[in-house]
Amino acid sequence: MSPSTVPLGYYVWKRIAGLGIEHVFGVPGDFNLTLLDQIYDVPELTWLGTCNELNGAYAADGYARIKGTPAALLTTYGVGELSAMNGVAGAMAEHTGMIHLVGMTSRSIQKNKLLIHHTMYPQMDHAIYIGMSEPVRKTHCFLTDDATMASEIDRVITEGVKSRLPVFIYIPTDVVDVQLDAGRLETPLDTAIKNASASVEQEIVRSTVELIKRASNPVIVADVLTIRHGGRELTRALVDLTQFQTFSTPLSKGIVDETLSQYGGLYNGITSFDGVSDAVHGSDLVLNLGPLLSDSNTGGFTRDIKDEHLVYLGHDICSVGGKKYDGVHFLPVLKQLVEELKKDPSKYGLPRPQKTPQLKPPVLSTLTTGKIEQAYTWQRLGKFLQPNDIVLAESGTAQFGMPDATFPPNTSYITQIFWSSIGFTVGACLGALVAAKEIKSPGRVILIVGEGSLQMTVQEIGSYIRFGFKPVIFVINNNGYSIERAINGPEQKYNDVSMLWDHQKMLEFFGARPETGVKSRSFRCETVEEMEKVLGNEEFERADCIQLCEIVMDQFDYPWRLKRQLDIKNAKLAAEASVKK
Amino acid sequence: MSPSTVPLGYYVWKRIAGLGIEHVFGVPGDFNLTLLDQIYDVPELTWLGTCNELNGAYAADGYARIKGTPAALLTTYGVGELSAMNGVAGAMAEHTGMIHLVGMTSRSIQKNKLLIHHTMYPQMDHAIYIGMSEPVRKTHCFLTDDATMASEIDRVITEGVKSRLPVFIYIPTDVVDVQLDAGRLETPLDTAIKNASASVEQEIVRSTVELIKRASNPVIVADVLTIRHGGRELTRALVDLTQFQTFSTPLSKGIVDETLSQYGGLYNGITSFDGVSDAVHGSDLVLNLGPLLSDSNTGGFTRDIKDEHLVYLGHDICSVGGKKYDGVHFLPVLKQLVEELKKDPSKYGLPRPQKTPQLKPPVLSTLTTGKIEQAYTWQRLGKFLQPNDIVLAESGTAQFGMPDATFPPNTSYITQIFWSSIGFTVGACLGALVAAKEIKSPGRVILIVGEGSLQMTVQEIGSYIRFGFKPVIFVINNNGYSIERAINGPEQKYNDVSMLWDHQKMLEFFGARPETGVKSRSFRCETVEEMEKVLGNEEFERADCIQLCEIVMDQFDYPWRLKRQLDIKNAKLAAEASVKK
């Protein structure tokens, strides 16, 4: 017989495990230790302590992106939750679900407004931080009333899964042992996305298939929120069924197999390879899935798709040829669309392969010797990739360079070009490694990070080693913040970082040494020949231990996409200035 | 002739320089680069980039504690300001002034709510983060109106200096070049603390000197807000004039010369050495300067001073023998008190050395061989100190151990036992090093940090090396978060951290190597003999290069003060629980 009640800590951990989550990230603190004690009663879950809370949030974000469920993050109130804030905000901006549990002082201590550590004058309100996080979450619960705790936990977790946005659960120490009805746990949370109106969904699908039937040069632009909201497989099915020319974006790269003949490339407004923006802007039907229309995901706002040619399937709005459906989530719509087309593809003239010749990316560099250049690097790294690899590209030149590469099938790509917090990928890589292990990914995990960004969050390299992971780490060493040099003050000292770090000693310092039994390999490449030698090395490719490859480039060498986007921005600013005059 | 206007960027930097600030901490970002350009027009200021924003805030905090002025911190909106949040909150809690400049998108971009990087759905309000920081600052200005920019900058900086709390200045990129009246800069800001009523100040002083005249065993308890609000020298003058037995607290340690015969020790409620709490609690006049009555600064709320025996001189309230004066700042009061006593000390029976024998700290350990113990470590480190040293003790065992040490004259001590954010001191040490250089401190800068806390913020060790500093770093290596083990789950795995880091390779990794020309020394001590050898080494004592000394201790060995405070807490919890039954 099951016990009729369970302690709250066990309850919340069990609910989290029920989502398929297997690891919880974060940092222990005085006010979450007893909650952590109960994680050991839930064998489905494993605690994974990160070096600090910001990195913990980044790791949770990276985990969610690969695992496809929200991640769980645990911090302590005040110091911990505030340290994690920027990482949680990034998850809010880029829709990576995160359940952030915060351990707080007990209800009686809070009531007495004790001047206990992590509090602040003048109000001595221990819950003051709850208000601070409001803009970076979908919803929260502050567990103070025994009667509603179970339902509040369920509500908040459910909203977190559905929205793929951060949610917070604030847990005073004394409520960890409050007894909740165990019977509730027998019913899994209903986290399925449902729109309010089935007839609206049907209308969107009906008008979309009509447009599909009539379109002469239809294309698919599959963007990142499709992935975040669980629509990647449906997207792939749609591409497969229709054979329409398909494009990814800087944020969604890898969403479809880039080796397919219908893959047209990465669409980023006019900051795209030749032919790409013409194909999209000239199409009479753009099926745009899960758009996130930020500056660097639209080539500096140079996306130019007319409403009458657009089927926009977003997470909070859909539109068909200019007709808007507010509050409709694309996922059920996309599901029905695929089902409808699948029933009888020929009815809609499907499959309908593109008529124009396949768009292929230009070869940007034919360098075989000498100094390593941006133009050479990214397509070369693309060739290094293998099917099923997980690739992380850090904010900066990596993020603007990696779109040049062609990915092998089933590459997962993590980049944060909307929120753009430097240092993100070093933490996110830990989460990706954990998730890759959980899903038994046969691929490698490959981190590409600039040396300035690496300095932000470097300690988590130690966590890779601590937990036995074997990523391949490429460090772009180009003497400072090159992306900032491109933006302003190329020679200003504020764009410098320490150039004294010896990356060749990094893995050793963090734990890969003969006496620890942790194997590693480190390389430094200043020339194309050196780079070819490393990348072509079978042992390196196999990645059977943690590896680092430092790539030295010139500080004033910028990826072409970065330069073009800045040219667009500067031209706009100049035009605005001349209007003012 | 001076120009009649100056650009806003120059204006704000000039105002900051006018406070005596010589270095500005932070991280560059797209939206603060043009503001940074103008720092080079103010030769009094030097930009000092940290590895990340949290560390930048910690460094600013450490700087302010040593320099005695607020510090200046620069971040970029969203990612940067949120990353710094916990560091700023610590400055709020512990009253270390901080002027936080945040570079934002231009006013026109904000007005158009562009989906630019670092923004968030759904509102696209680029200023949404301004509200998030509200609880961790005294005041702020958001520079949008040309007409009030200069006065707003002046107001906010002035309030920042007076309150010794964080203030924020939000600067859209386009306002950096707004022209402001240069003439304003000819008048320095008036940052002097003034109370509303001179007669109230006089009444406090009058009644205090009356109590002093009559007291039979008066004592001084000099707490930390005296230091933060610029009252340390006045405190020393008061001690010198009165010769009353004087006590520091865990947060104010070092406020008076501990080698003076009237120094009674560190008062921390009943978590003090024998005789200390009796002396304070038994006194008929406690002159309590700048109190901060948090849990760990009062021995777990075991301070027991009766109102009728208390003169409480706080930053926002004073009281004399139970009579309260709300809103009165102690600084002008303390100044007048010292002046009054100085006029004719004999009138008040001063100096009046204590009658009881001098309180001396017990010798906690006589270990000369074998494993290093907590009881041995802290008093031994105290003996290693020299006059004018600056010592930082990290949250954890260092913070609870260091009160056992006796400091030589003019030791400056940085610890954060109220806000208690682990990793703080590693960043704060950078700021302390910078401030020490500015004030031409003849002492050494000594960081004492546990290996778990070090992992939080380790990259800033690289900044020490980058900027040529030579601190002595003691790493307490005791296999995880020992303070948390003492609190809960001593053997739980969540209190573990990576034990694979090789601290002996740390300085080398971050830049101290033969080829860089940066000299260093690293030691590892597992026994008392090894520790004695290192600490007794003249070269090590001289500290003419960056040095590291790793001290290995048992993970279950806790400082006695930590144990006693936890015993007090647990006894209270047990009492509460039995009342409930």
Tab-separated table of C-alpha atoms in Angstrom, chain B residues 178 230 291 310 353 357 387 404 439:
chain	number	residue	atom	x	y	z
B	178	VAL	CA	24.108	65.282	-25.199
B	230	GLY	CA	33.206	57.198	7.230
B	291	PRO	CA	25.473	48.667	14.555
B	310	LEU	CA	22.679	51.808	25.554
B	353	PRO	CA	40.974	53.303	31.583
B	357	PRO	CA	42.047	43.203	33.887
B	387	PRO	CA	50.449	46.257	10.295
B	404	ASP	CA	39.849	34.107	16.593
B	439	ILE	CA	45.813	54.911	-1.345
